[in-house]
Amino acid sequence: MKDIYLLALESSCDETSAAIIKNGRMEIATVVLSQMDIHANYGGVVPEIASRHHIENITMVLEELLEKSNMTFEEIDGIAITYGPGLIGSLLITMQTAKTLSFIYNKPLIPVHHIAGHIYANNLKKPMQFPLLALVVSGGHTELIYMKEDYSFEKIGGTLDDAVGEAYDKVARTLNLSYPGGPVIDNLAYHNEASNAYSLPLPLDDDSYDFSFSGLKSAVINLVHNEKQRGNDIDIKDLATVFQNRVVEIITKKTMRALKEYNISNLIVAGGVAANKGLREQLQLLCEQKKIDLSFPDIDYCTDNAAMIGAAGYYAFKLGKIANLDLKAEANAKLE
Ligand code: KG4
Ligand code: ZN
């Protein structure tokens, strides 16, 4: 069979990224230009600033990609592009780039949902086995997705309010920690024994597969506020640990129950929060006990990158999911 080389582009949030992926699994080259340092000054991603930087960065990123891969656009078989969800101004930059290249070089345009990309980041490490359960935990998503086969996505639960990464970032802000807060809280909480000084609720501990993190976030904000009013100092490390323990507890509890109920023995974890050391260790422990095959992407592929879009795009391409130049960026695109 002929090898398929896809150029992939991603700019849904604050990373400008391009990659070339062979046959959905082999990374030829990837370039990721993060704007994290710029947005850290504001404590979060500023959409207008993000899109302006994507415009400035995209040509450089493509030039570097061609140099690194030693390939030309003529040698590419198709262009995989994140069409959503994400910040609309940011999505539009690589969308327009992808359409332009598709038109000039006469290459098919393959629309890829950002979450499908996060899921397929796992396939870059080892081939995904079906049926599987995908736990998607990122700055914008917290979802449990059942996959019977390649490119079939059935959502069985999701967050009713804040995404887990969003809760991490907001709690970090309340504790005066730097952005993005997830890794900072994770480092504070890692292998730290929490005292009994603080107690936080286990959020949405019910029979559904849905999640809710806004109550837990508010509980931290209220606790900090009350302690300040009483003139007490906050033990940041302790509170960060209690927060992380609650997050890990509810996510692992619902995930393990879903695996049992759906009789699935393959679990993959995806998205920025999949980098969380506490979550990784707890899932490893539970999956070992229950003989579940567990997979995480390599750390660099947990956060946004174009390699994952090229990985997912290959399967979309094989299924004939091709778009024309009318393709629209969708800030709230649904995974289906
Ligand atoms: O997947 P991603 O790069 O962007 C979205 O598509 O949302 O995820 C970014 C999120 C941020 O909220 C960041 O704080 C969180 O992932 N994150 C973490 C860790 N590393 C990144 N959260 C918890 N623990 C981590 N180690
Ligand atoms: Zn993402």
GROMACS .gro file of C-alpha atoms and ligand atoms in nm:
model
  363
    1MET     CA    1   0.000   0.000   0.000
    2LYS     CA    2   0.119   0.350  -0.080
    3ASP     CA    3   0.246   0.550   0.217
    4ILE     CA    4   0.029   0.846   0.318
    5TYR     CA    5   0.200   1.165   0.433
    6LEU     CA    6  -0.024   1.425   0.598
    7LEU     CA    7   0.063   1.782   0.678
    8ALA     CA    8  -0.122   1.875   0.998
    9LEU     CA    9  -0.194   2.221   1.137
   10GLU     CA   10  -0.325   2.321   1.481
   11SER     CA   11  -0.386   2.662   1.641
   12SER     CA   12  -0.701   2.619   1.851
   13CYS     CA   13  -0.561   2.791   2.160
   14ASP     CA   14  -0.214   2.933   2.227
   15GLU     CA   15   0.013   2.690   2.040
   16THR     CA   16   0.096   2.738   1.672
   17SER     CA   17   0.188   2.393   1.549
   18ALA     CA   18   0.256   2.203   1.227
   19ALA     CA   19   0.359   1.841   1.172
   20ILE     CA   20   0.410   1.581   0.901
   21ILE     CA   21   0.284   1.233   0.992
   22LYS     CA   22   0.332   0.918   0.787
   23ASN     CA   23   0.053   0.655   0.787
   24GLY     CA   24  -0.106   0.801   1.100
   25ARG     CA   25   0.162   0.668   1.333
   26MET     CA   26   0.507   0.778   1.229
   27GLU     CA   27   0.615   1.130   1.312
   28ILE     CA   28   0.837   1.276   1.040
   29ALA     CA   29   0.863   1.618   1.205
   30THR     CA   30   0.668   1.843   1.442
   31VAL     CA   31   0.707   2.208   1.531
   32VAL     CA   32   0.521   2.361   1.827
   33LEU     CA   33   0.552   2.731   1.905
   34SER     CA   34   0.392   2.802   2.241
   35GLN     CA   35   0.277   3.147   2.351
   36MET     CA   36   0.254   3.036   2.713
   37ASP     CA   37   0.510   3.290   2.838
   38ILE     CA   38   0.318   3.577   2.680
   39HIS     CA   39  -0.019   3.475   2.829
   40ALA     CA   40   0.136   3.400   3.169
   41ASN     CA   41   0.158   3.779   3.215
   42TYR     CA   42  -0.223   3.792   3.209
   43GLY     CA   43  -0.292   3.477   3.414
   44GLY     CA   44  -0.466   3.308   3.119
   45VAL     CA   45  -0.496   3.301   2.741
   46VAL     CA   46  -0.606   3.635   2.591
   47PRO     CA   47  -0.788   3.538   2.267
   48GLU     CA   48  -0.705   3.853   2.067
   49ILE     CA   49  -0.336   3.833   2.157
   50ALA     CA   50  -0.331   3.460   2.075
   51SER     CA   51  -0.467   3.508   1.722
   52ARG     CA   52  -0.227   3.795   1.648
   53HIS     CA   53   0.068   3.576   1.746
   54HIS     CA   54  -0.061   3.284   1.537
   55ILE     CA   55  -0.053   3.514   1.233
   56GLU     CA   56   0.304   3.617   1.308
   57ASN     CA   57   0.418   3.260   1.379
   58ILE     CA   58   0.258   3.038   1.118
   59THR     CA   59   0.498   3.109   0.830
   60MET     CA   60   0.801   3.056   1.053
   61VAL     CA   61   0.655   2.734   1.188
   62LEU     CA   62   0.593   2.600   0.835
   63GLU     CA   63   0.941   2.696   0.718
   64GLU     CA   64   1.096   2.519   1.013
   65LEU     CA   65   0.878   2.213   0.951
   66LEU     CA   66   0.987   2.181   0.589
   67GLU     CA   67   1.349   2.219   0.690
   68LYS     CA   68   1.322   1.965   0.971
   69SER     CA   69   1.130   1.709   0.763
   70ASN     CA   70   1.333   1.759   0.446
   71MET     CA   71   1.007   1.743   0.251
   72THR     CA   72   0.813   1.973   0.019
   73PHE     CA   73   0.441   2.050   0.005
   74GLU     CA   74   0.425   1.864  -0.329
   75GLU     CA   75   0.513   1.539  -0.151
   76ILE     CA   76   0.220   1.566   0.090
   77ASP     CA   77  -0.097   1.359   0.032
   78GLY     CA   78  -0.338   1.577   0.230
   79ILE     CA   79  -0.374   1.852   0.488
   80ALA     CA   80  -0.528   1.771   0.828
   81ILE     CA   81  -0.664   2.078   1.002
   82THR     CA   82  -0.821   2.138   1.344
   83TYR     CA   83  -1.162   2.293   1.262
   84GLY     CA   84  -1.271   2.317   1.629
   85PRO     CA   85  -1.344   2.348   1.910
   86GLY     CA   86  -1.127   2.635   2.026
   87LEU     CA   87  -1.085   3.011   2.014
   88ILE     CA   88  -1.240   3.121   1.688
   89GLY     CA   89  -0.979   3.386   1.604
   90SER     CA   90  -0.701   3.134   1.667
   91LEU     CA   91  -0.865   2.850   1.473
   92LEU     CA   92  -0.910   3.077   1.171
   93ILE     CA   93  -0.536   3.134   1.124
   94THR     CA   94  -0.436   2.775   1.047
   95MET     CA   95  -0.773   2.713   0.879
   96GLN     CA   96  -0.692   2.987   0.628
   97THR     CA   97  -0.336   2.856   0.591
   98ALA     CA   98  -0.463   2.502   0.528
   99LYS     CA   99  -0.713   2.622   0.266
  100THR     CA  100  -0.449   2.828   0.089
  101LEU     CA  101  -0.205   2.535   0.072
  102SER     CA  102  -0.486   2.300  -0.032
  103PHE     CA  103  -0.579   2.534  -0.318
  104ILE     CA  104  -0.223   2.604  -0.437
  105TYR     CA  105  -0.095   2.245  -0.420
  106ASN     CA  106  -0.427   2.076  -0.497
  107LYS     CA  107  -0.425   1.863  -0.183
  108PRO     CA  108  -0.736   1.732  -0.002
  109LEU     CA  109  -0.840   1.912   0.317
  110ILE     CA  110  -0.915   1.681   0.613
  111PRO     CA  111  -1.110   1.838   0.900
  112VAL     CA  112  -1.011   1.703   1.244
  113HIS     CA  113  -1.189   1.763   1.574
  114HIS     CA  114  -0.940   1.881   1.838
  115ILE     CA  115  -1.045   1.608   2.085
  116ALA     CA  116  -1.010   1.335   1.822
  117GLY     CA  117  -0.654   1.467   1.791
  118HIS     CA  118  -0.589   1.445   2.167
  119ILE     CA  119  -0.720   1.086   2.165
  120TYR     CA  120  -0.505   0.982   1.867
  121ALA     CA  121  -0.192   1.123   2.032
  122ASN     CA  122  -0.196   0.781   2.202
  123ASN     CA  123  -0.168   0.606   1.866
  124LEU     CA  124   0.168   0.776   1.806
  125LYS     CA  125   0.305   0.582   2.103
  126LYS     CA  126   0.142   0.242   2.059
  127PRO     CA  127  -0.144   0.117   1.837
  128MET     CA  128  -0.479   0.173   2.005
  129GLN     CA  129  -0.678  -0.146   2.078
  130PHE     CA  130  -1.059  -0.148   2.051
  131PRO     CA  131  -1.305  -0.128   2.212
  132LEU     CA  132  -1.152   0.135   2.437
  133LEU     CA  133  -1.249   0.406   2.679
  134ALA     CA  134  -1.089   0.747   2.629
  135LEU     CA  135  -1.061   0.976   2.929
  136VAL     CA  136  -1.015   1.325   2.786
  137VAL     CA  137  -0.893   1.576   3.043
  138SER     CA  138  -0.779   1.916   2.920
  139GLY     CA  139  -0.818   2.289   2.967
  140GLY     CA  140  -1.145   2.285   2.773
  141HIS     CA  141  -1.274   1.927   2.816
  142THR     CA  142  -1.342   1.653   3.065
  143GLU     CA  143  -1.507   1.363   2.887
  144LEU     CA  144  -1.540   0.988   2.887
  145ILE     CA  145  -1.566   0.858   2.531
  146TYR     CA  146  -1.641   0.502   2.426
  147MET     CA  147  -1.474   0.394   2.100
  148LYS     CA  148  -1.596   0.071   1.945
  149GLU     CA  149  -1.355   0.104   1.654
  150ASP     CA  150  -1.130   0.358   1.482
  151TYR     CA  151  -1.285   0.701   1.452
  152SER     CA  152  -1.610   0.612   1.626
  153PHE     CA  153  -1.676   0.835   1.927
  154GLU     CA  154  -1.963   0.787   2.173
  155LYS     CA  155  -1.961   1.031   2.462
  156ILE     CA  156  -2.084   0.865   2.780
  157GLY     CA  157  -2.018   1.156   3.014
  158GLY     CA  158  -1.870   1.502   3.037
  159THR     CA  159  -1.836   1.806   3.255
  160LEU     CA  160  -2.147   2.004   3.334
  161ASP     CA  161  -1.949   2.323   3.398
  162ASP     CA  162  -1.571   2.387   3.423
  163ALA     CA  163  -1.324   2.155   3.254
  164VAL     CA  164  -1.074   1.999   3.490
  165GLY     CA  165  -0.774   2.194   3.353
  166GLU     CA  166  -0.975   2.515   3.380
  167ALA     CA  167  -1.044   2.436   3.748
  168TYR     CA  168  -0.671   2.374   3.802
  169ASP     CA  169  -0.585   2.708   3.641
  170LYS     CA  170  -0.847   2.901   3.842
  171VAL     CA  171  -0.751   2.740   4.172
  172ALA     CA  172  -0.385   2.818   4.098
  173ARG     CA  173  -0.479   3.180   4.038
  174THR     CA  174  -0.663   3.194   4.371
  175LEU     CA  175  -0.349   3.059   4.538
  176ASN     CA  176  -0.132   3.319   4.356
  177LEU     CA  177   0.049   3.049   4.158
  178SER     CA  178   0.174   3.101   3.805
  179TYR     CA  179  -0.009   3.014   3.480
  180PRO     CA  180  -0.075   2.747   3.364
  181GLY     CA  181  -0.166   2.628   3.711
  182GLY     CA  182  -0.206   2.256   3.642
  183PRO     CA  183   0.164   2.161   3.646
  184VAL     CA  184   0.234   2.392   3.943
  185ILE     CA  185  -0.040   2.237   4.159
  186ASP     CA  186   0.067   1.891   4.042
  187ASN     CA  187   0.426   1.953   4.152
  188LEU     CA  188   0.315   2.088   4.492
  189ALA     CA  189   0.082   1.793   4.550
  190TYR     CA  190   0.307   1.517   4.417
  191HIS     CA  191   0.388   1.262   4.685
  192ASN     CA  192   0.281   1.510   4.951
  193GLU     CA  193   0.075   1.385   5.246
  194ALA     CA  194  -0.215   1.621   5.309
  195SER     CA  195  -0.282   1.715   5.670
  196ASN     CA  196  -0.639   1.723   5.801
  197ALA     CA  197  -0.639   2.103   5.807
  198TYR     CA  198  -0.850   2.147   5.494
  199SER     CA  199  -1.144   1.950   5.366
  200LEU     CA  200  -1.301   1.983   5.022
  201PRO     CA  201  -1.608   1.808   4.872
  202LEU     CA  202  -1.587   1.515   4.630
  203PRO     CA  203  -1.765   1.680   4.335
  204LEU     CA  204  -2.067   1.518   4.164
  205ASP     CA  205  -2.018   1.185   4.336
  206ASP     CA  206  -2.325   1.025   4.175
  207ASP     CA  207  -2.420   0.737   3.942
  208SER     CA  208  -2.366   0.935   3.620
  209TYR     CA  209  -2.046   0.959   3.417
  210ASP     CA  210  -2.064   1.338   3.425
  211PHE     CA  211  -1.825   1.566   3.609
  212SER     CA  212  -1.856   1.906   3.775
  213PHE     CA  213  -1.557   2.106   3.893
  214SER     CA  214  -1.700   2.451   3.949
  215GLY     CA  215  -1.827   2.364   4.301
  216LEU     CA  216  -1.486   2.230   4.400
  217LYS     CA  217  -1.319   2.541   4.259
  218SER     CA  218  -1.563   2.766   4.451
  219ALA     CA  219  -1.499   2.567   4.769
  220VAL     CA  220  -1.127   2.651   4.738
  221ILE     CA  221  -1.203   3.019   4.670
  222ASN     CA  222  -1.439   3.038   4.972
  223LEU     CA  223  -1.192   2.860   5.196
  224VAL     CA  224  -0.912   3.101   5.102
  225HIS     CA  225  -1.145   3.398   5.151
  226ASN     CA  226  -1.261   3.279   5.497
  227GLU     CA  227  -0.908   3.205   5.616
  228LYS     CA  228  -0.793   3.549   5.502
  229GLN     CA  229  -1.083   3.714   5.688
  230ARG     CA  230  -0.976   3.532   6.002
  231GLY     CA  231  -0.621   3.656   5.948
  232ASN     CA  232  -0.488   3.301   5.893
  233ASP     CA  233  -0.212   3.217   5.643
  234ILE     CA  234  -0.292   2.955   5.380
  235ASP     CA  235  -0.074   2.645   5.360
  236ILE     CA  236  -0.067   2.646   4.980
  237LYS     CA  237   0.104   2.310   4.944
  238ASP     CA  238  -0.148   2.145   5.174
  239LEU     CA  239  -0.452   2.299   5.002
  240ALA     CA  240  -0.314   2.218   4.654
  241THR     CA  241  -0.273   1.857   4.767
  242VAL     CA  242  -0.629   1.828   4.900
  243PHE     CA  243  -0.762   1.981   4.576
  244GLN     CA  244  -0.561   1.744   4.354
  245ASN     CA  245  -0.657   1.443   4.567
  246ARG     CA  246  -1.028   1.524   4.520
  247VAL     CA  247  -0.988   1.571   4.143
  248VAL     CA  248  -0.796   1.246   4.102
  249GLU     CA  249  -1.038   1.059   4.326
  250ILE     CA  250  -1.354   1.152   4.134
  251ILE     CA  251  -1.198   1.109   3.788
  252THR     CA  252  -1.054   0.767   3.865
  253LYS     CA  253  -1.370   0.653   4.043
  254LYS     CA  254  -1.598   0.728   3.746
  255THR     CA  255  -1.346   0.603   3.489
  256MET     CA  256  -1.300   0.267   3.662
  257ARG     CA  257  -1.677   0.225   3.698
  258ALA     CA  258  -1.729   0.298   3.326
  259LEU     CA  259  -1.465   0.039   3.231
  260LYS     CA  260  -1.648  -0.219   3.439
  261GLU     CA  261  -1.997  -0.135   3.319
  262TYR     CA  262  -1.900  -0.127   2.951
  263ASN     CA  263  -1.677  -0.432   2.995
  264ILE     CA  264  -1.376  -0.257   2.838
  265SER     CA  265  -1.018  -0.357   2.906
  266ASN     CA  266  -0.839  -0.071   2.724
  267LEU     CA  267  -0.811   0.278   2.871
  268ILE     CA  268  -0.639   0.571   2.705
  269VAL     CA  269  -0.595   0.913   2.864
  270ALA     CA  270  -0.566   1.231   2.659
  271GLY     CA  271  -0.537   1.610   2.691
  272GLY     CA  272  -0.317   1.847   2.889
  273VAL     CA  273  -0.421   1.711   3.230
  274ALA     CA  274  -0.306   1.363   3.118
  275ALA     CA  275   0.039   1.499   3.211
  276ASN     CA  276  -0.072   1.504   3.577
  277LYS     CA  277   0.161   1.285   3.780
  278GLY     CA  278  -0.094   1.218   4.054
  279LEU     CA  279  -0.357   1.107   3.802
  280ARG     CA  280  -0.107   0.892   3.611
  281GLU     CA  281   0.010   0.709   3.922
  282GLN     CA  282  -0.338   0.645   4.058
  283LEU     CA  283  -0.468   0.517   3.723
  284GLN     CA  284  -0.161   0.296   3.685
  285LEU     CA  285  -0.226   0.142   4.024
  286LEU     CA  286  -0.598   0.083   3.966
  287CYS     CA  287  -0.551  -0.048   3.610
  288GLU     CA  288  -0.285  -0.292   3.725
  289GLN     CA  289  -0.524  -0.425   3.989
  290LYS     CA  290  -0.809  -0.463   3.737
  291LYS     CA  291  -0.592  -0.590   3.448
  292ILE     CA  292  -0.677  -0.291   3.230
  293ASP     CA  293  -0.437  -0.197   2.951
  294LEU     CA  294  -0.360   0.172   3.019
  295SER     CA  295  -0.200   0.417   2.778
  296PHE     CA  296  -0.094   0.781   2.804
  297PRO     CA  297   0.066   0.990   2.530
  298ASP     CA  298   0.426   1.099   2.590
  299ILE     CA  299   0.423   1.420   2.797
  300ASP     CA  300   0.505   1.647   2.499
  301TYR     CA  301   0.199   1.512   2.314
  302CYS     CA  302  -0.046   1.563   2.603
  303THR     CA  303  -0.070   1.937   2.544
  304ASP     CA  304  -0.173   2.087   2.209
  305ASN     CA  305   0.035   1.987   1.905
  306ALA     CA  306  -0.020   1.919   1.536
  307ALA     CA  307   0.126   1.565   1.542
  308MET     CA  308  -0.192   1.441   1.712
  309ILE     CA  309  -0.403   1.610   1.444
  310GLY     CA  310  -0.204   1.430   1.172
  311ALA     CA  311  -0.245   1.102   1.362
  312ALA     CA  312  -0.625   1.140   1.379
  313GLY     CA  313  -0.643   1.288   1.029
  314TYR     CA  314  -0.506   0.969   0.876
  315TYR     CA  315  -0.810   0.769   0.993
  316ALA     CA  316  -1.049   1.046   0.886
  317PHE     CA  317  -0.879   1.044   0.544
  318LYS     CA  318  -0.911   0.666   0.513
  319LEU     CA  319  -1.285   0.702   0.588
  320GLY     CA  320  -1.317   0.962   0.311
  321LYS     CA  321  -1.382   1.254   0.545
  322ILE     CA  322  -1.266   1.525   0.306
  323ALA     CA  323  -1.380   1.889   0.309
  324ASN     CA  324  -1.384   2.154   0.042
  325LEU     CA  325  -1.279   2.517   0.068
  326ASP     CA  326  -1.613   2.605   0.233
  327LEU     CA  327  -1.495   2.434   0.553
  328LYS     CA  328  -1.572   2.649   0.857
  329ALA     CA  329  -1.388   2.683   1.185
  330GLU     CA  330  -1.629   2.602   1.470
  331ALA     CA  331  -1.559   2.734   1.819
  332ASN     CA  332  -1.801   2.480   1.972
  333ALA     CA  333  -1.759   2.184   1.735
  334LYS     CA  334  -1.911   1.859   1.867
  335LEU     CA  335  -1.720   1.533   1.843
  336GLU     CA  336  -1.912   1.278   1.632
  337KG4     O1  337  -0.490   2.003   2.617
  337KG4     P1  338  -0.438   2.138   2.653
  337KG4     O2  339  -0.298   2.174   2.612
  337KG4     O3  340  -0.528   2.249   2.599
  337KG4     C1  341  -0.665   2.233   2.579
  337KG4     O4  342  -0.703   2.177   2.474
  337KG4     O5  343  -0.738   2.272   2.672
  337KG4     O6  344  -0.453   2.146   2.813
  337KG4     C2  345  -0.409   2.259   2.885
  337KG4     C3  346  -0.450   2.236   3.031
  337KG4     C4  347  -0.425   2.357   3.120
  337KG4     O7  348  -0.544   2.384   3.193
  337KG4     C5  349  -0.313   2.311   3.213
  337KG4     O8  350  -0.318   2.372   3.341
  337KG4     C6  351  -0.341   2.163   3.220
  337KG4     O9  352  -0.377   2.126   3.088
  337KG4     N1  353  -0.224   2.085   3.262
  337KG4     C7  354  -0.220   2.015   3.378
  337KG4     C8  355  -0.091   1.958   3.387
  337KG4     N2  356  -0.019   1.995   3.276
  337KG4     C9  357  -0.104   2.072   3.199
  337KG4     N3  358  -0.313   1.998   3.472
  337KG4    C10  359  -0.282   1.922   3.579
  337KG4     N4  360  -0.159   1.865   3.596
  337KG4    C11  361  -0.062   1.880   3.503
  337KG4     N5  362   0.058   1.823   3.520
  338ZN      ZN  363  -0.613   2.063   2.364
   0.00000   0.00000   0.00000
